Coordinates of C-alpha atoms and ligand atoms in Angstrom, one line a residue:
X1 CA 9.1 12.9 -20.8
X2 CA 6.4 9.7 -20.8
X3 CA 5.4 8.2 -17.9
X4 CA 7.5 5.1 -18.6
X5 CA 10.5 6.6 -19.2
X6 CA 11.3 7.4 -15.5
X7 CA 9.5 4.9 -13.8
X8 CA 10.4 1.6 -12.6
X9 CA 10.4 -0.7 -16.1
X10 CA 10.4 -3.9 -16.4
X11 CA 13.9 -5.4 -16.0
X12 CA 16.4 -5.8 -18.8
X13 CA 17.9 -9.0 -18.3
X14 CA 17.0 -12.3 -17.5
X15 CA 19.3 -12.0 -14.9
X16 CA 17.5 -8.5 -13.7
X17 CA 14.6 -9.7 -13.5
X18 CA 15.2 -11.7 -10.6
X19 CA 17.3 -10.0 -8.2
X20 CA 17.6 -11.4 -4.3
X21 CA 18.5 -9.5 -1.8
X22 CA 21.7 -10.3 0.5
X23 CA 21.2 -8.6 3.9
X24 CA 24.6 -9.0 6.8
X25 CA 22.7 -8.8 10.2
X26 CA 23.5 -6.7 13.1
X27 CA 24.7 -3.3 12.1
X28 CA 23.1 -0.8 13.9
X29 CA 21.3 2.2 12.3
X30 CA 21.5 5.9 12.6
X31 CA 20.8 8.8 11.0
X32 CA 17.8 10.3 9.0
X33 CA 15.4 9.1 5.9
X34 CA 13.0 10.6 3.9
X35 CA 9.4 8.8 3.9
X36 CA 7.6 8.7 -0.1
X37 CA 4.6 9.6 -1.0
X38 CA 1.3 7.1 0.0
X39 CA 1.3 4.1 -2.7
X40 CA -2.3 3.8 -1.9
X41 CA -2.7 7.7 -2.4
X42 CA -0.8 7.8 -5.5
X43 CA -2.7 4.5 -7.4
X44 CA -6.3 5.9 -6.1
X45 CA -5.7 9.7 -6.8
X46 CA -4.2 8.4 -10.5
X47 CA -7.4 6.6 -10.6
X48 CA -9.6 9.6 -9.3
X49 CA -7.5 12.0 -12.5
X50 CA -10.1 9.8 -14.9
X51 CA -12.7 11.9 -13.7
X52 CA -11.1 15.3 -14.5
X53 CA -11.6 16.5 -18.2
X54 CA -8.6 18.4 -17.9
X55 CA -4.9 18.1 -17.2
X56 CA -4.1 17.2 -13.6
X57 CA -0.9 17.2 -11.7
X58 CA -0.1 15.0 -8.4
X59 CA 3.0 15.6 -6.8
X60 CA 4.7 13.5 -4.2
X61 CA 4.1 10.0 -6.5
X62 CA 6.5 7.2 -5.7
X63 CA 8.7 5.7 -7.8
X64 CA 7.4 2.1 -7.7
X65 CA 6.5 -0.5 -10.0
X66 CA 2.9 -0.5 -9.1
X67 CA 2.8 3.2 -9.8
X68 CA 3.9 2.3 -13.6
X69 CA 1.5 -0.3 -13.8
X70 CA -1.4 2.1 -12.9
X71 CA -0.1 4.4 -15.5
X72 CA -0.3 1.8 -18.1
X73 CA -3.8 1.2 -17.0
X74 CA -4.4 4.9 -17.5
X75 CA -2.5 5.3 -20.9
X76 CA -4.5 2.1 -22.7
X77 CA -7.5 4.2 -22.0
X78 CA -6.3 7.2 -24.3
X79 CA -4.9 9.4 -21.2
X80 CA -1.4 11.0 -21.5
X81 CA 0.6 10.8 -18.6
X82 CA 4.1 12.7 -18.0
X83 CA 6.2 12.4 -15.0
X84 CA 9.3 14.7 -14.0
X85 CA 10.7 13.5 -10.8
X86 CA 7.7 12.8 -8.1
X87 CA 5.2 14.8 -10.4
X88 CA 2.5 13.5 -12.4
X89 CA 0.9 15.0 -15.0
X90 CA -2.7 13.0 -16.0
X91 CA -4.4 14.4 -18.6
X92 CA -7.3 12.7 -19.4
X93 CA -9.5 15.4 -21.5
X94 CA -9.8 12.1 -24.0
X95 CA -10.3 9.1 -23.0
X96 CA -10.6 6.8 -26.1
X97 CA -11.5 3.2 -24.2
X98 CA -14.0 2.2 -21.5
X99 CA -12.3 -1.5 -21.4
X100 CA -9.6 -2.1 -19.2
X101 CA -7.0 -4.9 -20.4
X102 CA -7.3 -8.2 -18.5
X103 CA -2.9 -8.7 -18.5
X104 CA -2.7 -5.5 -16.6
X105 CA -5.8 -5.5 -14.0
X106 CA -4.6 -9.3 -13.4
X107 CA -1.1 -7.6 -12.0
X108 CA -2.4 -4.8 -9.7
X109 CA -5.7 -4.9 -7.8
X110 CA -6.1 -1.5 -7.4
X111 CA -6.7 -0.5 -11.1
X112 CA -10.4 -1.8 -10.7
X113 CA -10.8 1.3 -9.0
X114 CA -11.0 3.1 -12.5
X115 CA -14.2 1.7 -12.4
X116 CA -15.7 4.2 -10.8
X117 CA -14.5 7.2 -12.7
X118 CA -14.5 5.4 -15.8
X119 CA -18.6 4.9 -15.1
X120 CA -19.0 8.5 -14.0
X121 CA -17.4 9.9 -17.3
X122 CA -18.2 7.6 -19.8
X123 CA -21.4 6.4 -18.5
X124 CA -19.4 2.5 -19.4
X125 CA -16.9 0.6 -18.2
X126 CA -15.5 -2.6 -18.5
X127 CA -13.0 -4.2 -16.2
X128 CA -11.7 -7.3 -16.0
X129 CA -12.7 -9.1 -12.3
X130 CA -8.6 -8.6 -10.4
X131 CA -8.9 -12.3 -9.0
X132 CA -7.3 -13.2 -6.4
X133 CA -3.9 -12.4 -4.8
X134 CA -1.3 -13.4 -2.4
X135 CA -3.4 -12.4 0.8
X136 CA -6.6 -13.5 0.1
X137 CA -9.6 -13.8 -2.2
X138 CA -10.5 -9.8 -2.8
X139 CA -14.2 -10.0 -4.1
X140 CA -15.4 -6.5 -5.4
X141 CA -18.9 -7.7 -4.5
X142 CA -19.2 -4.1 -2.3
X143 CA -18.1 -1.8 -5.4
X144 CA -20.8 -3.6 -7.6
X145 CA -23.4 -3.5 -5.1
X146 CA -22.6 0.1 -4.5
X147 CA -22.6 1.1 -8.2
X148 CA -25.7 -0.7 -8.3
X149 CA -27.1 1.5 -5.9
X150 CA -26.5 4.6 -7.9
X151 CA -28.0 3.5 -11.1
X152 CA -25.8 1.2 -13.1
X153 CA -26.3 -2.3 -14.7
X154 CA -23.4 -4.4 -13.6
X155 CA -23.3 -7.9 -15.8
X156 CA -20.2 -10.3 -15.0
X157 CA -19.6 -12.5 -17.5
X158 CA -16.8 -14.6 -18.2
X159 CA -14.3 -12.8 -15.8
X160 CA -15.1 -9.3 -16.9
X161 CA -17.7 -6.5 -15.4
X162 CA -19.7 -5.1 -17.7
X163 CA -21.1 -1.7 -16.3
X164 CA -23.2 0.8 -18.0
X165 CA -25.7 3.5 -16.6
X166 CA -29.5 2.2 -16.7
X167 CA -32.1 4.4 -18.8
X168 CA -31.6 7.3 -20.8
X169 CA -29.1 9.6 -18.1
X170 CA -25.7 9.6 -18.2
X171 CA -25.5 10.2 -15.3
X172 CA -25.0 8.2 -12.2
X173 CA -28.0 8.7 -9.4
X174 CA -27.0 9.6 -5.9
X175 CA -27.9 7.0 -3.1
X176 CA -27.8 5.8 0.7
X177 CA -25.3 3.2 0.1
X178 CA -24.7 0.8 3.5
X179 CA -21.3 -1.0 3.4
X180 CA -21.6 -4.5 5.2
X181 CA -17.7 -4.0 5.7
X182 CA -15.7 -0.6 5.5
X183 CA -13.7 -1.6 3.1
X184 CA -11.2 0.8 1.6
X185 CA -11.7 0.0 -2.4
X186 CA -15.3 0.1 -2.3
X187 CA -15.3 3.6 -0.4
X188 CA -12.9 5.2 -2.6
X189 CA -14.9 3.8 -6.1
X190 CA -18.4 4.6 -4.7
X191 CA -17.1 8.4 -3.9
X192 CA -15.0 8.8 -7.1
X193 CA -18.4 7.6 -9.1
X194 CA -20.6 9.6 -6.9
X195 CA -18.6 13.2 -7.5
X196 CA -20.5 13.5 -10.8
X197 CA -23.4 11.9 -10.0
X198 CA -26.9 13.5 -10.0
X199 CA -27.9 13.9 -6.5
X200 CA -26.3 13.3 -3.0
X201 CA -24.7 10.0 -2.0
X202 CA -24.1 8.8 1.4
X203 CA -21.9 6.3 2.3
X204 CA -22.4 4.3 5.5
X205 CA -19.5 2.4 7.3
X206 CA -17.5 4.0 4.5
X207 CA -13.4 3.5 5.2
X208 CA -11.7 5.9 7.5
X209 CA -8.0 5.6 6.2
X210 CA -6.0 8.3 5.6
X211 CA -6.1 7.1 2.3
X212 CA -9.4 8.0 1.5
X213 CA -9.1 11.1 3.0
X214 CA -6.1 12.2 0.5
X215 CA -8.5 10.8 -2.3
X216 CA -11.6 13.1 -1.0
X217 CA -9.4 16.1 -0.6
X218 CA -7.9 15.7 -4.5
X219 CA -10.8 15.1 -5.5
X220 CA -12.2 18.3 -3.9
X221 CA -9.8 20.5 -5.5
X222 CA -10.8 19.7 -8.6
X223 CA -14.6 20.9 -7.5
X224 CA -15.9 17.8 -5.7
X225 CA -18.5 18.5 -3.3
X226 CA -17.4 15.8 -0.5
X227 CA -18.2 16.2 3.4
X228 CA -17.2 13.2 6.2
X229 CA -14.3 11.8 4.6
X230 CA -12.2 9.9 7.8
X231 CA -15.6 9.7 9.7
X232 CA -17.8 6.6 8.7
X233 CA -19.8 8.5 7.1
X234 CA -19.6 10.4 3.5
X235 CA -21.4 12.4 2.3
X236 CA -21.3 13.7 -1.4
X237 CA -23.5 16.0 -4.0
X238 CA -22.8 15.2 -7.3
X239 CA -21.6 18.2 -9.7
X240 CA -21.9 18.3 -13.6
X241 CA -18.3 18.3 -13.6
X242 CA -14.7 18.9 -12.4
X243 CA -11.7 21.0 -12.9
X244 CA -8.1 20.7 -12.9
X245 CA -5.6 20.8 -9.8
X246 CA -2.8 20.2 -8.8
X247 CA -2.6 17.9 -5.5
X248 CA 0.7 17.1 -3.6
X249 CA 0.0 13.5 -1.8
X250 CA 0.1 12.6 1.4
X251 CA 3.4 10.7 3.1
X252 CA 3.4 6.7 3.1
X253 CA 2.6 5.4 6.5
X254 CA 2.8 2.1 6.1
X255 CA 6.6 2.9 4.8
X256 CA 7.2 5.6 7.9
X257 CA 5.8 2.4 10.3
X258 CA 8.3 0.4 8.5
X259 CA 11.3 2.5 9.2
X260 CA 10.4 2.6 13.0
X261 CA 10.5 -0.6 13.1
X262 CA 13.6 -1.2 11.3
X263 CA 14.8 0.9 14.1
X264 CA 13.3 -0.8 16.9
X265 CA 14.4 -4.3 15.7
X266 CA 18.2 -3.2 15.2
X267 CA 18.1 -1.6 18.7
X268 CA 19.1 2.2 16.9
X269 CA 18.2 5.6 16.7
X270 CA 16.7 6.8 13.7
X271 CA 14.6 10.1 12.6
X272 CA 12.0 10.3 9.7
X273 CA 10.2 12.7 8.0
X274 CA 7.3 14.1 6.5
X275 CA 5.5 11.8 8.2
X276 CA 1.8 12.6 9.6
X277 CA 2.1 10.9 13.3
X278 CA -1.7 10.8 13.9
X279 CA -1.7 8.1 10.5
X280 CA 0.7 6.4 12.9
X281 CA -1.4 6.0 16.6
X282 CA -1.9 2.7 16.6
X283 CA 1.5 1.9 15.4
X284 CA 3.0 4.0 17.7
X285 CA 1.0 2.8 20.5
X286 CA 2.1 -0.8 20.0
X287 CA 5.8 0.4 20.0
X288 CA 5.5 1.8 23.1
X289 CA 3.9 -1.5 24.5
X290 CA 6.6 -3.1 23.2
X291 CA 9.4 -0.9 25.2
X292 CA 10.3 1.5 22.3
X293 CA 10.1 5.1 22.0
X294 CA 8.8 7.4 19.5
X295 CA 9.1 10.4 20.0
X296 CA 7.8 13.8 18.3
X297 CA 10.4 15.8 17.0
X298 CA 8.2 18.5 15.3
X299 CA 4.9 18.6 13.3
X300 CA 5.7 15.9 10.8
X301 CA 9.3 14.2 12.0
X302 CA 9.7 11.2 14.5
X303 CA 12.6 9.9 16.1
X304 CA 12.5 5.8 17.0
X305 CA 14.8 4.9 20.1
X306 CA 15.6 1.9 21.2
X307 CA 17.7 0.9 23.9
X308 CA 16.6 -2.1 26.0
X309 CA 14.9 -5.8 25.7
X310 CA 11.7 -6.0 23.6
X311 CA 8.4 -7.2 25.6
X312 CA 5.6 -9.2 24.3
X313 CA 2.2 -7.6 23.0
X314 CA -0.7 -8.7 21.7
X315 CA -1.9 -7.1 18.0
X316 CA -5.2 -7.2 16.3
X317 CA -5.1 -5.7 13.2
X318 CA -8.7 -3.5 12.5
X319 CA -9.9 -1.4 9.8
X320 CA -8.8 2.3 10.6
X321 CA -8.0 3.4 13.1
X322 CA -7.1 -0.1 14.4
X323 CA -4.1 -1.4 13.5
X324 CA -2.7 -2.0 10.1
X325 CA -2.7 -5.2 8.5
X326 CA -0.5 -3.4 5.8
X327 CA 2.1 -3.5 9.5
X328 CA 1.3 -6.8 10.5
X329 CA 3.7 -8.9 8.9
X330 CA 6.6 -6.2 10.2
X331 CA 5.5 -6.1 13.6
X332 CA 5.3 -10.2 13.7
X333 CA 9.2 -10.1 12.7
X334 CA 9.4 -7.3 15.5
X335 CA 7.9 -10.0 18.4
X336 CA 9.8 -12.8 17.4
X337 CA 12.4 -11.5 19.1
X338 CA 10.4 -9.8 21.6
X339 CA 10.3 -11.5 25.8
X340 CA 7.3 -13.5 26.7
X341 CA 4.2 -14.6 23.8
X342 CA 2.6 -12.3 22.0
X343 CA -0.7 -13.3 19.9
X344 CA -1.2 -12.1 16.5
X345 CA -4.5 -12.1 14.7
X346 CA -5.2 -11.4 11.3
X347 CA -9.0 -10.2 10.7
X348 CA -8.8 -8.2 7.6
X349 CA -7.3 -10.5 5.2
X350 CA -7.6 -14.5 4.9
X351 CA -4.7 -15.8 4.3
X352 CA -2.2 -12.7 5.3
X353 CA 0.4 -15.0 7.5
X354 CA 2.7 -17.2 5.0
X355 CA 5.7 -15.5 5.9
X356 CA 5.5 -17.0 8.9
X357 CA 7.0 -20.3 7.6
X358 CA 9.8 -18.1 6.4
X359 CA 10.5 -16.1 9.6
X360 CA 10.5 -19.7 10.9
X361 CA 13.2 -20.8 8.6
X362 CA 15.1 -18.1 10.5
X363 CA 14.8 -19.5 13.8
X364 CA 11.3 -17.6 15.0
X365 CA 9.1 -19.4 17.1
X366 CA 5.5 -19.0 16.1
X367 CA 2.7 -21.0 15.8
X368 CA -0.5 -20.4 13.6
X369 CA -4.0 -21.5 14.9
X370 CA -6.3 -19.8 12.2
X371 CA -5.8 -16.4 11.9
X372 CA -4.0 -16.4 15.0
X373 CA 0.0 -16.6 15.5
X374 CA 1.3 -17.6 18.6
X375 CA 4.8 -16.0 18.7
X376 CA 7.3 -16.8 21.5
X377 CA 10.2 -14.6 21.9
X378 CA 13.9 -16.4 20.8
X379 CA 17.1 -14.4 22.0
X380 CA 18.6 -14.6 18.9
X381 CA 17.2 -15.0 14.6
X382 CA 19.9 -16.8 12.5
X383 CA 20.3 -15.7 9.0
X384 CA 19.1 -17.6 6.1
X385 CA 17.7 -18.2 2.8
X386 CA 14.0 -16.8 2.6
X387 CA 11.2 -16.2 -0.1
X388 CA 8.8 -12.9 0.2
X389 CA 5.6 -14.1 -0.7
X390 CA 3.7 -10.9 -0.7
X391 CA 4.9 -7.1 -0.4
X392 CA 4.6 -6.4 2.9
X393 CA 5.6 -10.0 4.1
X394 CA 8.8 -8.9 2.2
X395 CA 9.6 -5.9 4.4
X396 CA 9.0 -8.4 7.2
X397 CA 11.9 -10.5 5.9
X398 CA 14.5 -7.6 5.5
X399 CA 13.6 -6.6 9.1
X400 CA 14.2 -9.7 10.6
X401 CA 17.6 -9.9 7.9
X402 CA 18.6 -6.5 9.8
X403 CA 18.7 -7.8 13.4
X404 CA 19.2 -11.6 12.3
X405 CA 22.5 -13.0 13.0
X406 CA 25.0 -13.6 9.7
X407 CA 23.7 -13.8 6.2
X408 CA 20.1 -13.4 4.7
X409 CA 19.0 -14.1 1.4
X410 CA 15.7 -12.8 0.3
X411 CA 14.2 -13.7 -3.4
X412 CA 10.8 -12.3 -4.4
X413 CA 11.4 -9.1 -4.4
X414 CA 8.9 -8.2 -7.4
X415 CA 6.8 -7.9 -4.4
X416 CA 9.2 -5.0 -2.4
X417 CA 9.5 -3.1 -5.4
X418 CA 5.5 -2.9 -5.9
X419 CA 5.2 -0.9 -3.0
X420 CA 8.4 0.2 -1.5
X421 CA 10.9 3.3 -3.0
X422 CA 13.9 2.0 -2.7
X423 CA 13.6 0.1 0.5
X424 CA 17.2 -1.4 0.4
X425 CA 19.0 2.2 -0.5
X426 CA 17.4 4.2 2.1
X427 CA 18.0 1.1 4.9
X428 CA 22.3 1.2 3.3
X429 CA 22.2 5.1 4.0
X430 CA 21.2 4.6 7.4
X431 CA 24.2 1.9 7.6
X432 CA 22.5 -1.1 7.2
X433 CA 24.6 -3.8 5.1
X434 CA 22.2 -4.7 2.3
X435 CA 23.1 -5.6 -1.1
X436 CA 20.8 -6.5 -4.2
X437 CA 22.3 -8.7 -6.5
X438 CA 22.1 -9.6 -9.7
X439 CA 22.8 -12.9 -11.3
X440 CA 25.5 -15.0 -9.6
X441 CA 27.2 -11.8 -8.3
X442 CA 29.5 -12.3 -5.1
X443 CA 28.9 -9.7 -2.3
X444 CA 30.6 -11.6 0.7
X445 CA 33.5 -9.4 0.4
X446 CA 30.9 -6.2 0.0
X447 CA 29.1 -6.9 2.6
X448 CA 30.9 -8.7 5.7
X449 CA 31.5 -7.1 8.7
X450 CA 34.5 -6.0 9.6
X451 CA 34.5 -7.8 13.1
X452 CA 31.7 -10.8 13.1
X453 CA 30.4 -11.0 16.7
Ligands
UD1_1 C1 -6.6 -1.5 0.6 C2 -5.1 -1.2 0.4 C3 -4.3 -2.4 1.1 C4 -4.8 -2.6 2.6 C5 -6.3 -2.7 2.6 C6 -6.8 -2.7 4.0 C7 -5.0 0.0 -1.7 C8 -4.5 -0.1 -3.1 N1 -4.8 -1.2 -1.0 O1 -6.9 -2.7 -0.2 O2 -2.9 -2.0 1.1 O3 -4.2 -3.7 3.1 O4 -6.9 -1.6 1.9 O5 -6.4 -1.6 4.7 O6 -5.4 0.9 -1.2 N2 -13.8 -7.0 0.6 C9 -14.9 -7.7 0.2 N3 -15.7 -7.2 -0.8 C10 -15.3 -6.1 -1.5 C11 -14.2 -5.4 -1.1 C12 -13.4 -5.9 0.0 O7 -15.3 -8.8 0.8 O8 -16.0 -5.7 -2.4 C13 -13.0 -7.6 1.7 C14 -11.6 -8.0 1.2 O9 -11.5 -9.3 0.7 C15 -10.8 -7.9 2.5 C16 -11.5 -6.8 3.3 O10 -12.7 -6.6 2.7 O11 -10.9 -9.1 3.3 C17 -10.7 -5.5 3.2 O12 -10.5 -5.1 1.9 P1 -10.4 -3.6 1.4 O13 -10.5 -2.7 2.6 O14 -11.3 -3.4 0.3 O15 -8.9 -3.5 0.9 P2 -8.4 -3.0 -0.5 O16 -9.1 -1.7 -0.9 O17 -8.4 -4.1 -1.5

């Protein structure tokens, strides 16, 4: 079976290709769900497979959209992918191209990251700069610089980065690399390209995410010699070359932190698992300010309950371990209906707060002062029509749909299915009434309450 074949593919239909989502407010939740694999695991560690000359398997991969994309990064460089159900086979033992195409780096960010590996193996690469995106700029200036460091040319020229290795090696030299920022990208390329490298690296102020974690420990089991991944400090020495493995992904985080909020905001009881709950502190933590309770129902299973009024909190979202900006956007839909003001600012990303106009169009109170929102409780969200402008600022909309009063309508939801497995099944099984529709398809009737209070 190819990749593409049990992946998300591109819609059909005119009609499928922009589906809204019709969410009925105010049915309370129960039950349990099961939390995906890491999207930023599974597009890294299918980045990190380039540097393998033999067949890899990763198990635990999402079915999402942005998963496929990355795979069709991977397959127009010669690799042969195979997927059965969450398992990935990568086998990249050939890899016929060192030039990325600009149509598919343009649509997913994350596939610069083969720029690493593709250096490391090939001794070239050339990838087309991502641009911008929904949340901000996004320079790569720290990857370059980094690369840089350990030995390469790096020539941008009309969009595209040319790398090769300087001199006569083909290999990449190890290097005391300083990161002005710890940025997540640029720590996960700069180890990738160092594993085969001659010599140690060491990366200062490197990323502490789980993330990058998962990506060290894959890429240790095929023979990487990595120490100090989740400290801000990394340190690896470069071996000739790697070995197959087969690696089974951590669970999403930003999807688990999702789901508890979907159950604080609807007032319900809800469990989840696998989940690692240290990936979830500062989450956690701000539920618990907020009057919610997690609570620890075994190693890797939580239970969210929530009973009484939400209060105000203030949230600043920080590199790792500080909060998440991949939660900020849920949490803000959280507040709005939260007692008393709570401040949010936004320090990772520039321009991470448009859905703030649409949580407004459902009756939030929030003001923006630079990366700041000012968010005043309201008793009560009204249901309406809203746009998702970016992927996570679309799980803040079906959040605020879930606890809103009447009908929402959500469009955009390209953006949900980049990053979330089946957001709007999963939320139906734990009795939410939530519908995608197609077309002009009526779902009143479907989705009505049977007593609107
Ligand atoms: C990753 C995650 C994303 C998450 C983010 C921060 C993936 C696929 N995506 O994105 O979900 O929101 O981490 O936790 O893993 N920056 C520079 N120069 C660079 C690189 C980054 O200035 O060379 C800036 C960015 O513009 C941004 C900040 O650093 O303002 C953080 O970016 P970074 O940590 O690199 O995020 P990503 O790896 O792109």
């Amino acid at each position: 079976m190819t990749l593409s074949s049990t992946l998300p593919n591109s819609p059909a239909s005119p009609e499928e290709s922009n589906p809204v989502l019709h969410i009925w407010g105010g049915a309370p939740l129960s039950g349990h769900v099961t939390i995906s694999g890491a999207k930023n695991s599974a597009l890294v560690i299918m980045a990190g497979a380039l540097l393998c000359p033999q067949e890899c398997r990763i198990r635990n991969v999402p079915s999402l959209v942005d998963v496929t994309r990355m795979g069709e990064i991977l397959a127009s460089l010669g690799v042969k992918l195979q997927q059965q159900a969450d398992c990935l086979n990568i086998d990249a033992s050939h890899i016929s191209q060192s030039k990325a195409p600009y149509e598919l780096v343009s649509q997913l960010r994350a596939s610069f990251f083969v720029i690493g590996p593709l250096l490391a193996r090939l001794g070239v690469a050339r990838i087309p700069l991502p641009g911008g995106c929904a949340i901000g700029a996004r320079p790569v200036d720290l990857h370059v610089r980094g690369l840089q460091a350990m030995g390469a040319d790096v020539q941008i020229d009309h969009g595209m980065v040319y790398a090769n290795i300087r001199g006569t090696s083909n290999r990449l030299q190890g290097a005391r690399i300083y990161l002005d920022y710890p940025s997540v990208g640029a720590t996960e390329t700069l180890m990738m390209a160092a594993t085969l490298a001659d010599g140690e690296t060491i990366i200062e102020n490197a990323a502490q995410e789980p993330e990058v974690v998962d990506l060290a420990n894959f890429c240790r089991a095929m023979g990487a010699k990595i120490r100090g991944a989740g400290t801000n400090t990394i340190i690896i020495s470069g071996v000739p070359s790697l070995h197959s493995t087969d690696y089974s992904i951590i669970p999403d985080r930003v999807e688990a932190g999702t789901f508890l909020v979907a159950g604080a905001i609807t007032h319900s009881e809800i469990s989840l698992s696998p989940v690692l709950p240290n990936h979830l502190a500062a989450v956690i933590a701000k539920l618990q300010a907020i009057g919610v309770q997690v609570l620890s129902e075994g190693p890797n299973r939580l239970r969210v309950v929530s009973t009484h009024r939400h209060i105000a909190t203030d949230i600043e979202t920080l590199p790792y371990p500080g909060f998440p900006t991949d939660m900020q956007a849920q949490f803000m839909a959280l507040l709005t209906l939260s007692e008393g003001d709570s401040v949010i600012t936004e320090t990772v990303f520039e321009n991470r707060l448009r859905h703030v106009a649409e949580l407004s169009r459902m009756g939030a109170d929030i003001r923006v002062k630079g990366n700041h929102a000012i968010i005043r409780g309201v008793p009560v969200l009204s249901g309406a029509p809203v746009v998702a402008t970016d992927l996570r600022a679309s799980a803040a909309l079906v959040l605020a749909g879930l606890a809103a009063h009447g009908k929402t309508i959500i469009q955009g939801l390209h953006h949900l299915d980049r990053g979330y497995e089946n957001l709007d099944t999963k939320l139906k099984k734990l009795g939410a009434r939530i519908q995608r529709v197609y077309g002009n398809a009526e779902t009143d009737e479907l989705l009505a309450p049977t007593k609107v209070g």
